[in-house]
Short mmCIF file of C-alpha atoms and ligand atoms in Angstrom, two decimals:
data_model
loop_
_atom_site.label_atom_id
_atom_site.label_comp_id
_atom_site.label_asym_id
_atom_site.label_seq_id
_atom_site.Cartn_x
_atom_site.Cartn_y
_atom_site.Cartn_z
CA MET I 1 10.42 20.93 10.18
CA ALA I 2 7.31 18.85 10.21
CA ILE I 3 8.38 16.38 7.69
CA ASP I 4 11.32 15.24 8.84
CA GLN I 5 9.28 14.03 11.96
CA SER I 6 7.27 11.89 9.31
CA GLY I 7 8.77 8.17 8.73
CA VAL I 8 7.05 8.23 5.40
CA TRP I 9 8.86 11.97 4.44
CA ARG I 10 12.17 10.79 6.22
CA PHE I 11 12.59 8.55 3.17
CA ARG I 12 11.70 11.94 0.57
CA ASP I 13 14.53 10.57 -1.68
CA VAL I 14 13.08 7.82 -3.13
CA PHE I 15 9.88 9.22 -4.41
CA PRO I 16 11.03 12.59 -5.61
CA ILE I 17 6.80 13.25 -6.32
CA LEU I 18 6.47 16.73 -5.33
CA ASP I 19 8.34 19.95 -6.43
CA ASP I 20 8.60 21.25 -2.83
CA ALA I 21 8.56 18.32 -0.19
CA ASN I 22 8.19 20.69 2.27
CA LYS I 23 5.06 21.76 1.56
CA ALA I 24 3.84 17.96 2.02
CA VAL I 25 0.70 17.07 4.04
CA THR I 26 1.71 15.49 7.02
CA LEU I 27 0.32 14.55 10.31
CA ARG I 28 3.40 13.16 11.78
CA GLU I 29 2.73 9.35 10.24
CA GLY I 30 5.01 6.51 9.97
CA ASN I 31 8.21 5.73 12.55
CA THR I 32 5.90 2.60 13.73
CA PRO I 33 7.28 0.40 16.44
CA LEU I 34 8.65 -3.34 15.21
CA TYR I 35 7.46 -5.52 18.27
CA ASP I 36 8.35 -8.90 19.16
CA LEU I 37 5.77 -11.55 19.92
CA PRO I 38 7.82 -14.21 21.79
CA ARG I 39 4.97 -16.40 22.68
CA ASN I 40 3.25 -17.15 19.60
CA ALA I 41 6.92 -17.08 18.14
CA LYS I 42 7.50 -20.29 20.87
CA ALA I 43 3.88 -21.84 19.77
CA LEU I 44 4.82 -22.14 16.33
CA GLY I 45 8.83 -23.45 16.72
CA LEU I 46 10.02 -20.06 15.35
CA ASP I 47 13.10 -18.43 16.60
CA PHE I 48 12.39 -14.80 15.93
CA LEU I 49 8.73 -13.27 15.65
CA LEU I 50 8.00 -9.74 15.27
CA ALA I 51 4.89 -7.23 14.30
CA LYS I 52 5.36 -3.92 12.35
CA HIS I 53 2.64 -2.06 14.04
CA GLN I 54 0.99 0.21 11.40
CA GLY I 55 -1.80 0.68 13.24
CA MET I 56 0.29 2.95 15.26
CA ASN I 57 -0.33 5.53 12.70
CA PRO I 58 -2.47 8.95 13.39
CA THR I 59 -5.15 7.37 12.13
CA GLY I 60 -4.80 4.00 13.44
CA SER I 61 -3.73 2.29 10.02
CA PHE I 62 -0.92 1.59 7.47
CA LYS I 63 -3.54 3.91 5.18
CA ASP I 64 -1.71 7.02 6.30
CA CYS I 65 1.78 6.19 4.86
CA GLY I 66 -0.10 6.34 1.35
CA MET I 67 -2.16 9.15 2.20
CA THR I 68 0.29 11.83 3.02
CA SER I 69 1.52 11.34 -0.29
CA ALA I 70 -0.85 11.08 -2.07
CA LEU I 71 -2.90 14.10 -0.68
CA SER I 72 -0.01 16.45 -1.23
CA VAL I 73 0.26 15.78 -4.61
CA ALA I 74 -3.47 16.43 -4.96
CA ARG I 75 -3.28 19.39 -2.98
CA GLU I 76 0.26 20.70 -4.21
CA ARG I 77 -1.91 20.27 -8.25
CA GLY I 78 -4.86 22.63 -6.96
CA PHE I 79 -7.44 20.18 -6.25
CA GLU I 80 -10.40 21.07 -4.00
CA TRP I 81 -11.88 18.08 -3.32
CA VAL I 82 -10.52 14.35 -3.56
CA ALA I 83 -12.62 11.01 -3.16
CA CYS I 84 -12.28 7.39 -2.17
CA ALA I 85 -14.35 4.44 -2.03
CA SER I 86 -13.48 2.47 1.18
CA THR I 87 -13.60 -0.59 3.62
CA GLY I 88 -12.95 1.85 5.98
CA ASN I 89 -9.42 2.88 6.92
CA THR I 90 -8.92 4.14 3.58
CA SER I 91 -11.77 6.60 4.14
CA ALA I 92 -10.82 7.61 7.71
CA ALA I 93 -7.13 8.87 6.65
CA MET I 94 -7.95 10.47 3.32
CA ALA I 95 -10.83 12.03 5.75
CA ALA I 96 -7.71 13.50 8.17
CA TYR I 97 -5.08 14.26 5.74
CA ALA I 98 -7.53 16.09 3.76
CA ALA I 99 -9.04 18.09 6.91
CA ARG I 100 -4.89 19.12 6.87
CA ALA I 101 -4.76 20.33 3.97
CA GLY I 102 -7.92 22.60 4.10
CA LEU I 103 -9.37 19.89 0.96
CA ARG I 104 -12.97 18.77 0.80
CA SER I 105 -13.54 14.99 0.78
CA ILE I 106 -16.20 12.72 -0.25
CA VAL I 107 -16.42 9.09 1.08
CA PHE I 108 -19.00 6.24 -0.21
CA ILE I 109 -18.66 2.75 2.12
CA PRO I 110 -20.61 0.19 2.02
CA GLU I 111 -23.96 0.46 4.26
CA GLY I 112 -23.77 -1.71 7.54
CA LYS I 113 -20.60 -3.33 6.46
CA ILE I 114 -17.50 -1.28 7.86
CA ALA I 115 -16.95 -0.93 11.22
CA TRP I 116 -17.77 2.36 14.03
CA GLY I 117 -14.92 3.13 14.69
CA LYS I 118 -13.72 3.61 10.98
CA LEU I 119 -16.77 5.30 10.23
CA SER I 120 -16.97 7.59 13.17
CA GLN I 121 -13.45 8.93 12.02
CA SER I 122 -14.43 10.44 8.48
CA MET I 123 -17.37 12.05 10.39
CA ASP I 124 -15.37 14.01 12.59
CA TYR I 125 -12.50 15.05 10.39
CA GLY I 126 -15.62 16.43 8.54
CA ALA I 127 -15.73 14.74 5.03
CA LEU I 128 -18.84 14.24 2.96
CA THR I 129 -19.40 10.56 4.42
CA VAL I 130 -22.06 8.42 1.82
CA GLN I 131 -23.11 4.78 2.67
CA LEU I 132 -24.23 3.28 -0.13
CA ARG I 133 -26.09 0.18 0.08
CA THR I 134 -23.78 -1.89 -1.94
CA ASP I 135 -20.64 -3.47 -1.29
CA PHE I 136 -16.85 -2.10 -1.29
CA ASP I 137 -16.92 -3.28 -5.40
CA GLY I 138 -19.98 -1.93 -6.09
CA CYS I 139 -18.54 1.39 -4.02
CA VAL I 140 -15.71 1.54 -6.87
CA ARG I 141 -18.09 1.30 -9.39
CA VAL I 142 -20.26 4.15 -8.38
CA LEU I 143 -17.07 6.69 -7.35
CA THR I 144 -15.30 5.47 -10.95
CA ASP I 145 -18.37 6.96 -12.42
CA LEU I 146 -18.46 10.50 -10.43
CA VAL I 147 -14.57 11.29 -11.15
CA LYS I 148 -14.95 10.84 -14.89
CA ARG I 149 -17.93 13.59 -14.69
CA PHE I 150 -15.95 16.20 -12.02
CA PRO I 151 -12.63 17.56 -11.17
CA ILE I 152 -12.49 15.03 -8.03
CA TYR I 153 -9.17 13.35 -6.95
CA LEU I 154 -9.41 9.74 -7.16
CA LEU I 155 -7.43 8.21 -3.73
CA ASN I 156 -7.77 4.86 -4.27
CA SER I 157 -5.43 2.90 -4.30
CA VAL I 158 -4.77 2.64 -7.92
CA ASN I 159 -3.37 6.59 -7.20
CA PRO I 160 0.30 5.51 -7.95
CA TYR I 161 1.14 8.17 -5.16
CA ARG I 162 -0.25 6.36 -2.79
CA LEU I 163 2.16 3.26 -3.52
CA GLU I 164 5.00 5.45 -2.94
CA GLY I 165 4.39 6.35 0.74
CA GLN I 166 3.46 3.38 1.81
CA LYS I 167 6.65 1.34 0.78
CA THR I 168 8.49 3.54 3.22
CA PRO I 169 7.85 0.86 5.78
CA ALA I 170 10.28 -1.10 4.23
CA PHE I 171 12.57 1.08 4.50
CA GLU I 172 11.53 1.16 8.27
CA ILE I 173 11.64 -2.56 8.42
CA ALA I 174 14.90 -2.90 6.90
CA GLU I 175 16.36 0.35 9.16
CA GLN I 176 15.02 -1.20 12.10
CA LEU I 177 16.79 -4.86 11.61
CA ASP I 178 20.02 -2.86 11.05
CA TRP I 179 19.62 -3.35 7.34
CA GLN I 180 19.63 -7.59 7.75
CA VAL I 181 16.41 -7.76 6.32
CA PRO I 182 13.67 -11.14 7.52
CA GLU I 183 13.33 -13.59 5.12
CA HIS I 184 9.97 -13.74 5.56
CA ILE I 185 7.13 -10.88 5.40
CA VAL I 186 3.43 -11.81 5.87
CA VAL I 187 0.87 -9.39 4.67
CA PRO I 188 -3.04 -9.54 4.57
CA GLY I 189 -4.53 -9.00 1.17
CA GLY I 190 -7.83 -7.00 1.00
CA ASN I 191 -7.63 -4.83 -2.66
CA LEU I 192 -3.62 -6.40 -2.59
CA ALA I 193 -2.28 -2.92 -3.21
CA ASN I 194 -0.11 -3.28 0.50
CA SER I 195 1.93 -6.78 -0.38
CA ALA I 196 2.35 -4.49 -3.91
CA ALA I 197 3.73 -1.07 -2.35
CA LEU I 198 5.97 -3.70 0.21
CA GLY I 199 7.38 -5.75 -2.42
CA LYS I 200 8.09 -2.63 -4.73
CA GLY I 201 9.78 -0.57 -1.68
CA PHE I 202 12.03 -3.95 -0.54
CA LEU I 203 12.88 -4.33 -4.40
CA GLU I 204 13.95 -0.54 -4.60
CA MET I 205 16.35 -1.44 -1.75
CA HIS I 206 18.14 -3.93 -3.33
CA HIS I 207 18.73 -2.41 -6.94
CA LEU I 208 20.20 0.63 -4.56
CA GLY I 209 22.40 -1.51 -2.27
CA LEU I 210 21.17 -0.94 1.00
CA ILE I 211 20.61 -4.71 1.37
CA ASN I 212 21.94 -7.82 0.06
CA LYS I 213 19.10 -9.83 -0.31
CA VAL I 214 14.59 -9.58 -0.52
CA PRO I 215 12.35 -11.23 1.80
CA VAL I 216 9.89 -13.32 0.35
CA ILE I 217 6.31 -11.36 0.84
CA SER I 218 3.22 -13.88 0.92
CA VAL I 219 0.14 -12.86 1.02
CA ILE I 220 -3.07 -14.20 3.10
CA GLN I 221 -6.47 -13.82 2.28
CA ALA I 222 -10.00 -13.90 4.27
CA GLN I 223 -11.18 -17.13 3.22
CA GLY I 224 -14.69 -15.54 2.13
CA ALA I 225 -12.75 -12.83 0.27
CA ASN I 226 -9.96 -14.74 -1.31
CA PRO I 227 -9.74 -14.26 -5.18
CA LEU I 228 -6.28 -14.17 -5.39
CA TYR I 229 -6.24 -17.56 -3.32
CA ARG I 230 -8.45 -19.39 -6.12
CA TRP I 231 -6.17 -17.24 -8.70
CA PHE I 232 -3.25 -18.51 -7.44
CA THR I 233 -4.91 -22.19 -6.85
CA ASP I 234 -6.66 -22.60 -10.32
CA SER I 235 -5.18 -24.18 -12.90
CA ASN I 236 -6.08 -22.16 -16.13
CA ARG I 237 -4.93 -18.36 -14.01
CA ILE I 238 -8.65 -17.03 -14.41
CA MET I 239 -9.11 -14.52 -11.97
CA LYS I 240 -12.91 -14.40 -11.01
CA PRO I 241 -14.37 -11.81 -8.95
CA VAL I 242 -16.04 -13.74 -5.98
CA GLU I 243 -19.07 -12.46 -3.89
CA ALA I 244 -17.01 -11.75 -0.51
CA ASN I 245 -17.53 -12.45 2.87
CA THR I 246 -15.85 -12.11 6.18
CA ARG I 247 -16.32 -10.57 9.83
CA ALA I 248 -12.91 -8.66 8.86
CA THR I 249 -14.34 -6.05 7.21
CA ALA I 250 -11.38 -4.21 6.08
CA ILE I 251 -10.59 -7.34 3.38
CA ARG I 252 -13.94 -7.55 2.37
CA ILE I 253 -13.26 -7.12 -1.30
CA GLY I 254 -14.02 -9.25 -3.97
CA ASN I 255 -12.87 -7.74 -6.96
CA PRO I 256 -9.32 -6.73 -6.20
CA ALA I 257 -8.20 -3.62 -7.93
CA SER I 258 -4.41 -4.22 -7.81
CA TRP I 259 -4.57 -7.86 -7.79
CA ARG I 260 -2.07 -8.46 -10.90
CA LYS I 261 0.57 -6.29 -9.06
CA SER I 262 0.81 -8.42 -5.67
CA ALA I 263 0.74 -11.31 -7.65
CA ALA I 264 3.55 -10.43 -9.61
CA ILE I 265 5.02 -9.63 -6.30
CA ILE I 266 4.46 -13.21 -4.92
CA GLU I 267 5.84 -14.96 -8.01
CA LYS I 268 8.64 -12.82 -8.10
CA LEU I 269 9.62 -13.32 -4.42
CA GLY I 270 9.36 -17.04 -4.18
CA GLY I 271 6.03 -16.33 -1.94
CA TRP I 272 2.66 -17.94 -1.13
CA CYS I 273 -0.86 -16.64 -1.19
CA GLU I 274 -2.75 -18.15 1.51
CA GLN I 275 -5.94 -18.01 2.84
CA VAL I 276 -7.84 -18.36 6.57
CA SER I 277 -11.63 -19.00 8.22
CA GLU I 278 -13.32 -16.95 10.35
CA GLN I 279 -12.03 -19.24 13.16
CA GLU I 280 -8.80 -18.93 12.38
CA ILE I 281 -8.61 -15.24 12.08
CA ALA I 282 -10.46 -14.43 15.44
CA LEU I 283 -8.08 -16.92 17.14
CA ALA I 284 -5.41 -15.06 16.19
CA LYS I 285 -6.76 -11.69 17.03
CA ALA I 286 -6.90 -12.97 20.01
CA GLN I 287 -3.14 -14.05 20.37
CA ILE I 288 -1.88 -11.43 19.18
CA GLY I 289 -3.98 -9.14 21.71
CA ALA I 290 -3.06 -11.84 24.54
CA GLU I 291 0.28 -10.34 23.88
CA GLY I 292 -0.01 -6.70 24.80
CA ILE I 293 -0.01 -5.69 21.19
CA GLY I 294 -3.50 -5.72 19.73
CA CYS I 295 -4.80 -5.23 16.15
CA GLU I 296 -8.32 -5.58 14.30
CA PRO I 297 -9.19 -8.73 12.48
CA ALA I 298 -7.92 -7.82 9.17
CA SER I 299 -4.01 -7.73 10.69
CA ALA I 300 -4.70 -10.96 12.71
CA VAL I 301 -5.08 -13.19 9.17
CA THR I 302 -1.13 -12.43 9.30
CA LEU I 303 -0.74 -14.57 12.51
CA ALA I 304 -3.39 -17.29 10.97
CA GLY I 305 -1.33 -17.39 7.32
CA LEU I 306 1.97 -17.89 9.25
CA LYS I 307 0.69 -20.96 10.68
CA LYS I 308 -0.03 -22.45 7.98
CA LEU I 309 2.79 -21.73 5.91
CA VAL I 310 5.03 -22.90 9.19
CA ALA I 311 3.17 -26.16 8.88
CA ALA I 312 3.81 -26.43 5.10
CA GLY I 313 7.26 -26.59 5.97
CA ARG I 314 7.38 -23.18 3.41
CA VAL I 315 8.80 -21.35 7.09
CA GLN I 316 11.72 -22.28 8.86
CA PRO I 317 12.33 -22.19 12.12
CA GLU I 318 15.60 -20.23 12.12
CA GLU I 319 14.04 -17.78 9.69
CA ARG I 320 13.20 -14.87 11.09
CA VAL I 321 9.31 -13.47 9.72
CA VAL I 322 7.44 -9.69 9.94
CA LEU I 323 3.75 -10.43 10.04
CA ILE I 324 1.92 -6.20 8.81
CA LEU I 325 -0.13 -5.64 11.93
CA THR I 326 -2.27 -3.17 9.38
CA GLY I 327 -5.17 -1.76 11.65
CA HIS I 328 -5.40 -0.93 15.67
CA THR I 329 -7.45 -3.34 17.88
CA LEU I 330 -9.71 -0.19 18.81
CA LYS I 331 -10.60 -0.16 14.70
CA ASP I 332 -13.08 -2.85 15.84
CA SER I 333 -14.08 -3.17 19.28
CA ALA I 334 -17.13 -5.12 18.50
CA TYR I 335 -15.66 -7.46 17.11
CA THR I 336 -13.42 -7.98 20.01
CA ILE I 337 -16.29 -7.97 22.91
CA ASP I 338 -17.96 -9.74 20.62
CA TYR I 339 -15.60 -12.46 20.54
CA HIS I 340 -14.42 -12.41 23.73
CA ARG I 341 -17.91 -13.04 25.06
CA ASP I 342 -18.60 -16.09 23.32
CA GLU I 343 -21.38 -14.36 20.56
CA LEU I 344 -19.09 -13.51 17.31
CA PHE I 345 -20.03 -16.95 16.15
CA THR I 346 -23.28 -18.89 15.43
CA ASP I 347 -23.40 -22.32 17.08
CA ALA I 348 -23.46 -23.87 13.45
CA GLU I 349 -19.77 -22.40 13.12
CA ARG I 350 -18.79 -23.33 16.86
CA ALA I 351 -19.41 -27.18 15.57
CA GLN I 352 -17.07 -26.91 13.10
CA LEU I 353 -14.41 -27.13 15.27
CA SER I 354 -12.30 -29.57 16.48
CA PRO I 355 -11.53 -30.04 19.88
CA GLU I 356 -8.24 -29.15 20.07
CA GLN I 357 -9.07 -25.45 18.32
CA ALA I 358 -12.77 -25.42 20.84
CA ALA I 359 -9.91 -25.80 23.52
CA GLU I 360 -7.50 -22.96 21.97
CA HIS I 361 -10.44 -20.83 21.63
CA ALA I 362 -11.17 -21.36 25.64
CA ALA I 363 -7.90 -20.62 26.26
CA LEU I 364 -8.06 -16.79 25.45
N1 F0G Q 401 -5.64 -4.68 6.61
C1 F0G Q 401 -6.58 -3.26 6.91
C2 F0G Q 401 -6.32 -2.83 8.10
C3 F0G Q 401 -7.04 -3.03 5.85
O1 F0G Q 401 -7.76 -1.76 5.54
C4 F0G Q 401 -7.05 -3.22 3.91
C5 F0G Q 401 -7.74 -2.55 3.37
C6 F0G Q 401 -6.12 -4.48 4.36
C7 F0G Q 401 -5.45 -4.89 5.28
C8 F0G Q 401 -5.66 -4.98 2.95
O2 F0G Q 401 -5.08 -4.06 1.99
O3 F0G Q 401 -6.37 -3.56 0.42
O4 F0G Q 401 -3.49 -3.04 0.47
O5 F0G Q 401 -4.52 -5.13 0.53
N2 F0G Q 401 -8.48 -1.78 2.90
C9 F0G Q 401 -8.46 -1.46 2.39
C10 F0G Q 401 -10.00 0.01 2.87
C11 F0G Q 401 -9.52 -1.39 0.77
O6 F0G Q 401 -10.87 0.75 2.31
O7 F0G Q 401 -9.34 0.94 3.60
P1 F0G Q 401 -4.73 -3.93 0.47
#
């Protein structure tokens, strides 16, 4: 049966959201690999560093896990149209699952601010693809207005059924480690739903008695798109949206919808929110690539952030760490080529590097 080949629907007992789970819209998502990163572990002085590669999903990102669940609900409820605003991966996933289900889809993306690979996907899968002259946050505003006026099912990450599917990689990680969960999970933070979903998954497993402890979950943001980091470091704890800017376009988000849920998970599980610079992201991405794994820039913030957590003594050498790599390296090949041709950064940015940092880049 198709759903038994889906890593998400294997766990359907923990998210009974459909009247008939056999009618789920699936592309055999989930069941993604957990790779080890021995060279990066060694460089960090860690015994154990793993990467859960969510980029190995059918459309190349973790979004497929939440899209199979939410799109299935949309179809069961009889919607003909679905829509989302996106920095590229949600739209790719939604377009694919909508096509599979025979539904029409509308995508709003910020013009010129998403990677070509992602834009091409939503066109390939037949979505009505609209580039707006605004940023991601502006796209969300336009879409919110549209779904109020038309019978369109909204598939942004505020959709609760997406979180249900997106929590299943937590179950997979536990299963892949024989239910001995790691001490740390490190997740990139953009709109901040993924960290919340994974936290929900681990907490539910603990509640069910499947695991005997819950990992610490830490969220890493790009320095140029860091509203949650700022919230954690603000003594008054006021959330102020930022004008987001980062080459890691997937997480170029200044006003994240799910920040409260993510902050609650970080605090409950005793984790941290860190920020990393553009140079740190690029270096970490190349270091993941150099182990034969690869990922998109937004995913590489995890390794860059882990370096800071280790340096601050927040991760101990014997503790086991799993990085969540959210997207495939081919999503944004232009970034990779620019980096390795030494064309990604301006001279002014390069001048900011210390000699040690410059040597690390040069070694790759
Ligand atoms: N990594 C990748 C590759 C992403 O595409 C995203 C989000 C994130 C990390 C951040 O996850 O939003 O749950 O904190 N991409 C969304 C999109 C916003 O539209 O594709 P988050």
